[in-house]
PDB file of C-alpha atoms and ligand atoms in Angstrom:
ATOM      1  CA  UNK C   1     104.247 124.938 106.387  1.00 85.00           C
ATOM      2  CA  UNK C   2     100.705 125.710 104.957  1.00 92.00           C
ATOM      3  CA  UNK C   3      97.939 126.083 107.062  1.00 96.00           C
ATOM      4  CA  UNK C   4      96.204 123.314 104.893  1.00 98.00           C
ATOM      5  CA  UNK C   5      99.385 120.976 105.954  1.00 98.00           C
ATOM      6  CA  UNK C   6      99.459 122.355 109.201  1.00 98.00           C
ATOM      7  CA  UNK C   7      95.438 121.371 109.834  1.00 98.00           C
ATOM      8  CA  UNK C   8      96.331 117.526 107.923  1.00 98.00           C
ATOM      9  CA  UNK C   9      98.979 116.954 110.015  1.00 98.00           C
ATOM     10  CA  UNK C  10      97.074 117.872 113.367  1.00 98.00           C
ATOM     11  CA  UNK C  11      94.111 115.138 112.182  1.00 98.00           C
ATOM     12  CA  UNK C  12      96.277 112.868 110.843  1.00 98.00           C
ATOM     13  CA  UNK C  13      97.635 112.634 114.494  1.00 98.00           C
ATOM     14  CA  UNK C  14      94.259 111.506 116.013  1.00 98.00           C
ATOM     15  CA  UNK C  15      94.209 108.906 113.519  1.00 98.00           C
ATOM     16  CA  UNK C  16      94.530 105.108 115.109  1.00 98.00           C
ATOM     17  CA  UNK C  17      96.530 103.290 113.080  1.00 97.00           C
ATOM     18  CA  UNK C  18      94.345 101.660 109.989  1.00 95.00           C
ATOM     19  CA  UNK C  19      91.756 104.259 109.977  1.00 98.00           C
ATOM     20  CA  UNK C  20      92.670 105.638 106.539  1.00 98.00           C
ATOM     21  CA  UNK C  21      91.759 109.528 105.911  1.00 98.00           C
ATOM     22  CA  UNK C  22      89.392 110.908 103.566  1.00 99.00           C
ATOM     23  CA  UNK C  23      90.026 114.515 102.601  1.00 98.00           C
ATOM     24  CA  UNK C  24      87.106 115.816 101.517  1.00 98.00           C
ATOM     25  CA  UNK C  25      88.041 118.821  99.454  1.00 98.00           C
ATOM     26  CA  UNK C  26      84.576 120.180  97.970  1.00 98.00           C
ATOM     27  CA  UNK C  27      84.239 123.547  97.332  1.00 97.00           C
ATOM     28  CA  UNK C  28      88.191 124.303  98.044  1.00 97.00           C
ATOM     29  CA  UNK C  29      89.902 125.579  95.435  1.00 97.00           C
ATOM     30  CA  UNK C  30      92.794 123.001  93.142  1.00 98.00           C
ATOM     31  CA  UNK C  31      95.819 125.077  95.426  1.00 97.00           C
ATOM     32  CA  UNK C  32      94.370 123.951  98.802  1.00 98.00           C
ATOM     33  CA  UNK C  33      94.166 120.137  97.156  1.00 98.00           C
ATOM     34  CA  UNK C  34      98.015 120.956  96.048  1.00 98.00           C
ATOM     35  CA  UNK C  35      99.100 121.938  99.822  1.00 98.00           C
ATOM     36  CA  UNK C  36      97.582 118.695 100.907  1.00 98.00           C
ATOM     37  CA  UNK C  37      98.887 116.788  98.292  1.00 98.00           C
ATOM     38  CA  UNK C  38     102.180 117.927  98.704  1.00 98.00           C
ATOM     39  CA  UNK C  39     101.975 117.311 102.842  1.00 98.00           C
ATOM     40  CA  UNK C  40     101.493 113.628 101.931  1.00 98.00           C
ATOM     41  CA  UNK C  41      97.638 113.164 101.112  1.00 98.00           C
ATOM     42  CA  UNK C  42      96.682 111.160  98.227  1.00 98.00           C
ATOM     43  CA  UNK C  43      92.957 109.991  99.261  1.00 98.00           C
ATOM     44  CA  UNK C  44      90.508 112.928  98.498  1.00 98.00           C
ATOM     45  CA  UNK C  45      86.454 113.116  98.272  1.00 98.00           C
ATOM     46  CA  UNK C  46      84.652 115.014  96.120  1.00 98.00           C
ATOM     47  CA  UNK C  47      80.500 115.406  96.187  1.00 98.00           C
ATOM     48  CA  UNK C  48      80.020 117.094  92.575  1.00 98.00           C
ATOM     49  CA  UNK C  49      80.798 115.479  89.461  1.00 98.00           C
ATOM     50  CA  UNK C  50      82.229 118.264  87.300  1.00 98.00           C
ATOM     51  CA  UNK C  51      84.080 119.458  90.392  1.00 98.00           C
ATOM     52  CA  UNK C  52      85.857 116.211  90.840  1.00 98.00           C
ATOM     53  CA  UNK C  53      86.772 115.948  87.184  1.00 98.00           C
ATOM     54  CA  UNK C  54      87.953 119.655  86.920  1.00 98.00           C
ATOM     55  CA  UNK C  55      90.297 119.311  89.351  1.00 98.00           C
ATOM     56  CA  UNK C  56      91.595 115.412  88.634  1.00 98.00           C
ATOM     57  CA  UNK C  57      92.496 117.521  85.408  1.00 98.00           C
ATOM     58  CA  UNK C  58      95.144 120.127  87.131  1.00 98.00           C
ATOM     59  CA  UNK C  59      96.335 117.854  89.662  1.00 98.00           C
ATOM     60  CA  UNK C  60      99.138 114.372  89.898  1.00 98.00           C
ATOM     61  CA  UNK C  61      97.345 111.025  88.674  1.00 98.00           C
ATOM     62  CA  UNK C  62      98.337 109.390  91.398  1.00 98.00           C
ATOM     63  CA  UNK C  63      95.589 111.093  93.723  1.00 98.00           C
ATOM     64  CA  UNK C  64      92.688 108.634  94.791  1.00 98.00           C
ATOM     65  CA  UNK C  65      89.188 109.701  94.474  1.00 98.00           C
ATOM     66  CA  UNK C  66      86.646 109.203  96.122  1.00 98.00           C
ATOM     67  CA  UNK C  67      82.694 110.270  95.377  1.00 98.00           C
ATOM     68  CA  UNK C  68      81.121 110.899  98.270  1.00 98.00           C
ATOM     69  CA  UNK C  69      78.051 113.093  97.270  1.00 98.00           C
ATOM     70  CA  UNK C  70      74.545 112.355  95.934  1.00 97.00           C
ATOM     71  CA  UNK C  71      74.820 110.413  92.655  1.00 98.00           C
ATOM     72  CA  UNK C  72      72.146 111.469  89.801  1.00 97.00           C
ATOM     73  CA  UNK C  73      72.077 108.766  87.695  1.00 96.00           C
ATOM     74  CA  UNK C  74      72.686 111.059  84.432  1.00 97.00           C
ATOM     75  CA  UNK C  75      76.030 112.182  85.806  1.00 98.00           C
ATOM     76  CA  UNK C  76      77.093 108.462  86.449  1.00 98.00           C
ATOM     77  CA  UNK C  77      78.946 107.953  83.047  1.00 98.00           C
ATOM     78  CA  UNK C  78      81.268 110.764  83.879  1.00 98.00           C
ATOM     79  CA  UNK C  79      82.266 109.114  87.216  1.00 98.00           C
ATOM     80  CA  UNK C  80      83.254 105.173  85.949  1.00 98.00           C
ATOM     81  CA  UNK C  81      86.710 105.364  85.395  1.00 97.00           C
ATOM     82  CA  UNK C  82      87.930 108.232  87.472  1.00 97.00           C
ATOM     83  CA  UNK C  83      87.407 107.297  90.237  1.00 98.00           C
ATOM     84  CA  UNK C  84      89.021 104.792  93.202  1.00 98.00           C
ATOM     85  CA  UNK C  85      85.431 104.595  95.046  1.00 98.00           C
ATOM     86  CA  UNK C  86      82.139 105.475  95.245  1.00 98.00           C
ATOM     87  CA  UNK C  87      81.050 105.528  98.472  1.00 98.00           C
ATOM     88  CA  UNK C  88      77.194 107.377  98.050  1.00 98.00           C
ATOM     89  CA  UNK C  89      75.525 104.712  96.380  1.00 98.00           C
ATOM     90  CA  UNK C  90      71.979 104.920  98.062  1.00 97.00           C
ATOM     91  CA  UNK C  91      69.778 102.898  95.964  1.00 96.00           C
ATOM     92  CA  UNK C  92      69.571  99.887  94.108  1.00 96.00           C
ATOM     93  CA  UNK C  93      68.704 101.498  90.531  1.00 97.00           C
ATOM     94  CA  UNK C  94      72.050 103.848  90.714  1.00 98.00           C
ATOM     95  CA  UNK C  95      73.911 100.665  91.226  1.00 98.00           C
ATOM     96  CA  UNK C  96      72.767  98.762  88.872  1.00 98.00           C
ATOM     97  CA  UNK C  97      73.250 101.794  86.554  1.00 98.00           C
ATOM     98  CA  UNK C  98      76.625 101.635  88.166  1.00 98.00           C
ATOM     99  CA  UNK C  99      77.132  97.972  87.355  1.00 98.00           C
ATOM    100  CA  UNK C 100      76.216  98.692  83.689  1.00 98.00           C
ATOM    101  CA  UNK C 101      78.260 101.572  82.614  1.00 98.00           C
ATOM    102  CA  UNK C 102      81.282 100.084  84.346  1.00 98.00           C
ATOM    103  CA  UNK C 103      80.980  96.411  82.514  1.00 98.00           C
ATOM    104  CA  UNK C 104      80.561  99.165  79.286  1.00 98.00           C
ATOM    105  CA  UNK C 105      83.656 100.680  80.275  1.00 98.00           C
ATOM    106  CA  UNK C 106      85.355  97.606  80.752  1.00 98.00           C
ATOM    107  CA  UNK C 107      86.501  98.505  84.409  1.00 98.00           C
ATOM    108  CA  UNK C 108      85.708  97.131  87.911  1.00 98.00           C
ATOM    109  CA  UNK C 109      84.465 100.569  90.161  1.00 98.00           C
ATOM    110  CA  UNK C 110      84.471  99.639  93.976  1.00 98.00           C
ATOM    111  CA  UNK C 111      81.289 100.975  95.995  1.00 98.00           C
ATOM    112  CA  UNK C 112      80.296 101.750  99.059  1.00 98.00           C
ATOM    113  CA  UNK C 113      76.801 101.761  99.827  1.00 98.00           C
ATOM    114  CA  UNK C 114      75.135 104.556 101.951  1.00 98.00           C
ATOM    115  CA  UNK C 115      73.237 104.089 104.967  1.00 97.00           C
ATOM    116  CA  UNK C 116      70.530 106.378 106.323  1.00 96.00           C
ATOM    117  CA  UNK C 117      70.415 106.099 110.238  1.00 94.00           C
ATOM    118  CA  UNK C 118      70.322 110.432 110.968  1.00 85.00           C
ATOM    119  CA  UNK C 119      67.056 111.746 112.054  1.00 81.00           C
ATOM    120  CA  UNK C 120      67.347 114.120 109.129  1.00 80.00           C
ATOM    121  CA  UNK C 121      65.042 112.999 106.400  1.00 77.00           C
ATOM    122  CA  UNK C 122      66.932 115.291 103.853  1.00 75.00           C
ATOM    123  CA  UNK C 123      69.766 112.454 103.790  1.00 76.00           C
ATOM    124  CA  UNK C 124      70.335 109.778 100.699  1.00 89.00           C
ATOM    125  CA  UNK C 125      70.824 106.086 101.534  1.00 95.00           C
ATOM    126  CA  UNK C 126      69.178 102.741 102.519  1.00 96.00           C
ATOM    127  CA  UNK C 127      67.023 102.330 105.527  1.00 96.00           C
ATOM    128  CA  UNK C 128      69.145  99.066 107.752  1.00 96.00           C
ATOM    129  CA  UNK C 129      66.206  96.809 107.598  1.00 95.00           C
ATOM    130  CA  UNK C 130      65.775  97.410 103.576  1.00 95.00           C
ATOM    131  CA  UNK C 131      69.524  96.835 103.349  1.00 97.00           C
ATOM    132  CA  UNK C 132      69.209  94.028 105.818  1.00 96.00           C
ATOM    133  CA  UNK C 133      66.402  92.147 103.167  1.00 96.00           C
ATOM    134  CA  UNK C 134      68.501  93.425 100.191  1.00 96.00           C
ATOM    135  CA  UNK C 135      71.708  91.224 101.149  1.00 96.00           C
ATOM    136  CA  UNK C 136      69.775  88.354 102.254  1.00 94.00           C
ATOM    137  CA  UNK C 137      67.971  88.028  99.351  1.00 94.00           C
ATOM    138  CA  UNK C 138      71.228  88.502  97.165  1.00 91.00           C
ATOM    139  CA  UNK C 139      71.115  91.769  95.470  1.00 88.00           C
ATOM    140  CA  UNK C 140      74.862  91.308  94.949  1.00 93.00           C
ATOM    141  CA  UNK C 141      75.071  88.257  93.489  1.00 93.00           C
ATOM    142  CA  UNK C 142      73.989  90.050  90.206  1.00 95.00           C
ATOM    143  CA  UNK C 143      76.965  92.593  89.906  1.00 97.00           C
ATOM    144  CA  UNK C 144      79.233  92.449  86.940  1.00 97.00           C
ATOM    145  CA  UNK C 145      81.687  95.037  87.170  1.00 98.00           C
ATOM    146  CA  UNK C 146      80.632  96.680  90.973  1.00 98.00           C
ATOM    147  CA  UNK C 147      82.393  95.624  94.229  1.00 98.00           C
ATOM    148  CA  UNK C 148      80.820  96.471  97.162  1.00 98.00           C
ATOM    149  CA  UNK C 149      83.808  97.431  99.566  1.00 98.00           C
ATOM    150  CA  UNK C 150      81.418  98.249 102.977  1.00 98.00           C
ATOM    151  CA  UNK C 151      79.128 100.935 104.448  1.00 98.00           C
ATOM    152  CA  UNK C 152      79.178 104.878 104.356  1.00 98.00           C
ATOM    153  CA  UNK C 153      77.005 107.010 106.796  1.00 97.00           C
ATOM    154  CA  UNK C 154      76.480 110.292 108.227  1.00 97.00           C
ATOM    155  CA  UNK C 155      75.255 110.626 111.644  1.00 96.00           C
ATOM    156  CA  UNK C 156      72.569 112.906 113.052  1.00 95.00           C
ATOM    157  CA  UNK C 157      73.163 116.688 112.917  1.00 93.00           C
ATOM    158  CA  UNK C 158      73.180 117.410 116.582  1.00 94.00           C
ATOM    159  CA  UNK C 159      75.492 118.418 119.334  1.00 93.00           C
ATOM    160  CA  UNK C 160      74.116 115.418 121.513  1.00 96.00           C
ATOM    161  CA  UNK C 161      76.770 113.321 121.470  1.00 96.00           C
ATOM    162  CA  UNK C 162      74.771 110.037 122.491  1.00 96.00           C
ATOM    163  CA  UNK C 163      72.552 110.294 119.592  1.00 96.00           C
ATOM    164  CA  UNK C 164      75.500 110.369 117.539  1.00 97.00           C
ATOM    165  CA  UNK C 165      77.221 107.716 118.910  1.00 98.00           C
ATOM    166  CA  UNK C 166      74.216 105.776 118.849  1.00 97.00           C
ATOM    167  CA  UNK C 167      73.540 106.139 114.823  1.00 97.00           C
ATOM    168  CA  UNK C 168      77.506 105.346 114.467  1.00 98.00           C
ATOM    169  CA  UNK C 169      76.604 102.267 116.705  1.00 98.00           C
ATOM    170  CA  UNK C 170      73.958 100.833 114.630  1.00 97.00           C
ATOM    171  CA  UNK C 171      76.118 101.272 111.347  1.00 98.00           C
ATOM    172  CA  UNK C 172      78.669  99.072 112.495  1.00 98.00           C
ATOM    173  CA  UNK C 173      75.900  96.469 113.876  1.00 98.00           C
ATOM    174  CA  UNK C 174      74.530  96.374 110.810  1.00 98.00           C
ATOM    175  CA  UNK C 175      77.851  95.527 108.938  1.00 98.00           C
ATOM    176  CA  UNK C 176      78.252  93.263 111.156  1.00 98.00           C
ATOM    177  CA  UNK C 177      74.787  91.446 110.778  1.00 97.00           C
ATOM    178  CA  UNK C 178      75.077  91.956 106.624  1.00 97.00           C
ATOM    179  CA  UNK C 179      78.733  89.784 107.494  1.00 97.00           C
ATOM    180  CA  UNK C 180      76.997  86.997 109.288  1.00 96.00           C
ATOM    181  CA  UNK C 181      74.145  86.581 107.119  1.00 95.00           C
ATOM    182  CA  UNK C 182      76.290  86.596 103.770  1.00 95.00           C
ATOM    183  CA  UNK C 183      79.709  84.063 104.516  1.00 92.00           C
ATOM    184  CA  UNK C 184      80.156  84.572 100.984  1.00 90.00           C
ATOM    185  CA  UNK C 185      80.659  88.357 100.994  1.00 93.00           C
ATOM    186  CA  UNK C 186      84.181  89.034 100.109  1.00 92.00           C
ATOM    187  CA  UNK C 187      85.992  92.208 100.743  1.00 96.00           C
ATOM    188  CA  UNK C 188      83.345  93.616 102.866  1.00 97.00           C
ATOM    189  CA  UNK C 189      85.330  95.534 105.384  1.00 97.00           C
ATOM    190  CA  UNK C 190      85.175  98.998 104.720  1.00 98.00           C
ATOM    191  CA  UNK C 191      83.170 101.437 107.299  1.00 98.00           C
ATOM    192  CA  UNK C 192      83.109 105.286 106.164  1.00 98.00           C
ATOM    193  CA  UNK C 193      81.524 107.451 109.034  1.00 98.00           C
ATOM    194  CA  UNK C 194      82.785 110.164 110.770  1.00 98.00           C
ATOM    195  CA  UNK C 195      82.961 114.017 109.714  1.00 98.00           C
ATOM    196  CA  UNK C 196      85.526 116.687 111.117  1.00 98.00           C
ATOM    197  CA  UNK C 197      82.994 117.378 114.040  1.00 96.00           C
ATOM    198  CA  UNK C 198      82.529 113.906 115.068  1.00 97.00           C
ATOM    199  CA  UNK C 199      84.899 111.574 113.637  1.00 98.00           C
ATOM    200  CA  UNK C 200      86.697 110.649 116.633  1.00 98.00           C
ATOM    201  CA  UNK C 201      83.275 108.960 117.423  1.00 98.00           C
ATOM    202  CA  UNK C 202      82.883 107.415 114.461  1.00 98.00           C
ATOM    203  CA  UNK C 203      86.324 105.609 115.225  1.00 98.00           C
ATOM    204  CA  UNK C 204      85.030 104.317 118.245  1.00 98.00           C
ATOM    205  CA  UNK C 205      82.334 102.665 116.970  1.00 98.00           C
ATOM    206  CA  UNK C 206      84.791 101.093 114.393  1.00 98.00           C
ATOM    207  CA  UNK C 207      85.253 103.370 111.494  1.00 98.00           C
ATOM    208  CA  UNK C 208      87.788 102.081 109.092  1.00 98.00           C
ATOM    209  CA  UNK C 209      87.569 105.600 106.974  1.00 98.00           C
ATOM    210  CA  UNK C 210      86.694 109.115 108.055  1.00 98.00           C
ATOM    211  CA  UNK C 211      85.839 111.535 105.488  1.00 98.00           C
ATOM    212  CA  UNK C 212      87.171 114.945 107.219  1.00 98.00           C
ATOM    213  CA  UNK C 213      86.701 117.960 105.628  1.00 98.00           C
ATOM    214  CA  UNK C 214      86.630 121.641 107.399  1.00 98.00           C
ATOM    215  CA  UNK C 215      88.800 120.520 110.089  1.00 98.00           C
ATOM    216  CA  UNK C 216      91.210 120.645 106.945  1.00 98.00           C
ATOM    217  CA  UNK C 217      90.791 122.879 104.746  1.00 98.00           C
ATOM    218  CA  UNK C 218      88.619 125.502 106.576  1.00 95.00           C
ATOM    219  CA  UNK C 219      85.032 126.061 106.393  1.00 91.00           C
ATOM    220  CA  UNK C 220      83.604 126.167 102.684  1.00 85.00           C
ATOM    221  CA  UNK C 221      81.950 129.083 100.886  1.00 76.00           C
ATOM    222  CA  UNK C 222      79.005 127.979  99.113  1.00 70.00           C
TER     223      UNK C 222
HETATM  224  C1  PLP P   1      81.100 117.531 103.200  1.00 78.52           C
HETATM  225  C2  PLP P   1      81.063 116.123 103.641  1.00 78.52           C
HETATM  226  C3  PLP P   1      81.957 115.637 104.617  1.00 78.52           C
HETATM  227  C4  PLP P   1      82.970 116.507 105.337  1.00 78.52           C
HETATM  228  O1  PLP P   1      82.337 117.377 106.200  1.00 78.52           O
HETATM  229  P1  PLP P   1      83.201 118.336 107.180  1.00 78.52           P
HETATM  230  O2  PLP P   1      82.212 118.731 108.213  1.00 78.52           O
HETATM  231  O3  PLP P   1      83.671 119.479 106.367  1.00 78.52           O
HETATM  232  O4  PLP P   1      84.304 117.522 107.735  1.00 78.52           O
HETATM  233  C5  PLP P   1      81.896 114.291 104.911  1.00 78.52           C
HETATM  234  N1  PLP P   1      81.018 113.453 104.312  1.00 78.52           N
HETATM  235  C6  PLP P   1      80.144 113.884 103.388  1.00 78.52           C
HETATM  236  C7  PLP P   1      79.208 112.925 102.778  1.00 78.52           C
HETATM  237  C8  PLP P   1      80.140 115.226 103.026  1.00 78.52           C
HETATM  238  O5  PLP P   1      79.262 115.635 102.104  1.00 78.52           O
END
């Protein structure tokens, strides 16, 4: 058995049942995607455009993708279509871009929209409170061709474990809160948080998808 399979089948093991698994495979090389695949994985992040579509090229159609990166809003055209989620949407003028190219296309693309709660100001996403206000005053009533499926956050970069908890914590409070305000939300159930160093926190504050990455594959070269 590969290492690669090896590694997937060790996570995969942690796993609750329902928590699906993202494998984030930036950076790895098409062969280490192949090992995966052929262990059993067909749900797979990406956080570059060209990468993603380079290797959806060399590798079996039936492999869901899923953008987790920072979205430029000239590269979004290359995305609608190929992929089975975008879970980095972190403003409201990518989505609507979103929303526009995908009613072009013809297809439906399924969102997730990204949530900044780490003390790192280098990260993407909506602040709660602005997301809060953004639902209430029905932002997504608007939406052609976009389904928002839930929340995706990163935690804070630290080894204190109570911080992190504590940023997971308010993610899933604010789903929560965005549920109660909006009845009418439908299919709003999807929580993405939770990296290889601290997903099995993100799980107990109620993630329904970890995007695991290193703990797979093995650290990346940039
Ligand atoms: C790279 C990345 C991950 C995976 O990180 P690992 O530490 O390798 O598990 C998860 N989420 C996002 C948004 C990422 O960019």
């Amino acid at each position: 058995m590969s290492m690669v399979a090896q590694n997937l089948s060790a996570v995969l093991h942690t796993l609750p049942e329902g928590v699906q698994l993202v494998a984030v495979s930036k950076f790895h090389p098409v062969e280490a995607l192949q090992q995966a695949y052929e262990a059993g994985q067909r749900l797979f992040g990406e956080s570059r455009v060209q990468e993603l579509n380079e290797k959806r090229r060399h590798l079996p159609a039936d492999i869901r993708w899923h953008f987790i990166g920072h979205l430029q809003t000239n590269k979004v055209r290359q995305l609608i279509g190929n992929v089975d989620m975008i879970e980095s949407v972190d403003s409201d003028r990518l989505l609507r871009l979103i929303d526009k190219e995908s009613a072009a296309a013809g297809v439906v693309t399924r969102v997730l929209l990204q949530v900044h709660v780490a003390a790192e100001e280098t990260k993407f996403g909506f602040l709660p409170d602005e997301l809060s206000e953004w639902f209430r005053s029905g932002g997504y009533t608007t939406l052609k061709a976009t389904h928002i499926c839930g929340l995706m956050a990163m935690a804070s970069n630290t080894d204190d474990d109570e911080r992190v908890r504590a940023d997971f914590h308010a993610v899933a409070g604010l789903m929560a809160r965005i549920k109660a305000e909006n009845p009418d939300l439908r299919g709003f159930d999807i929580l993405s948080m939770g990296m290889s160093h601290d997903y099995p926190l993100a799980i107990a504050e109620g993630a329904t998808h970890v995007r695991v990455g290193s703990a797979i594959f093995g650290e990346r070269k940039y």
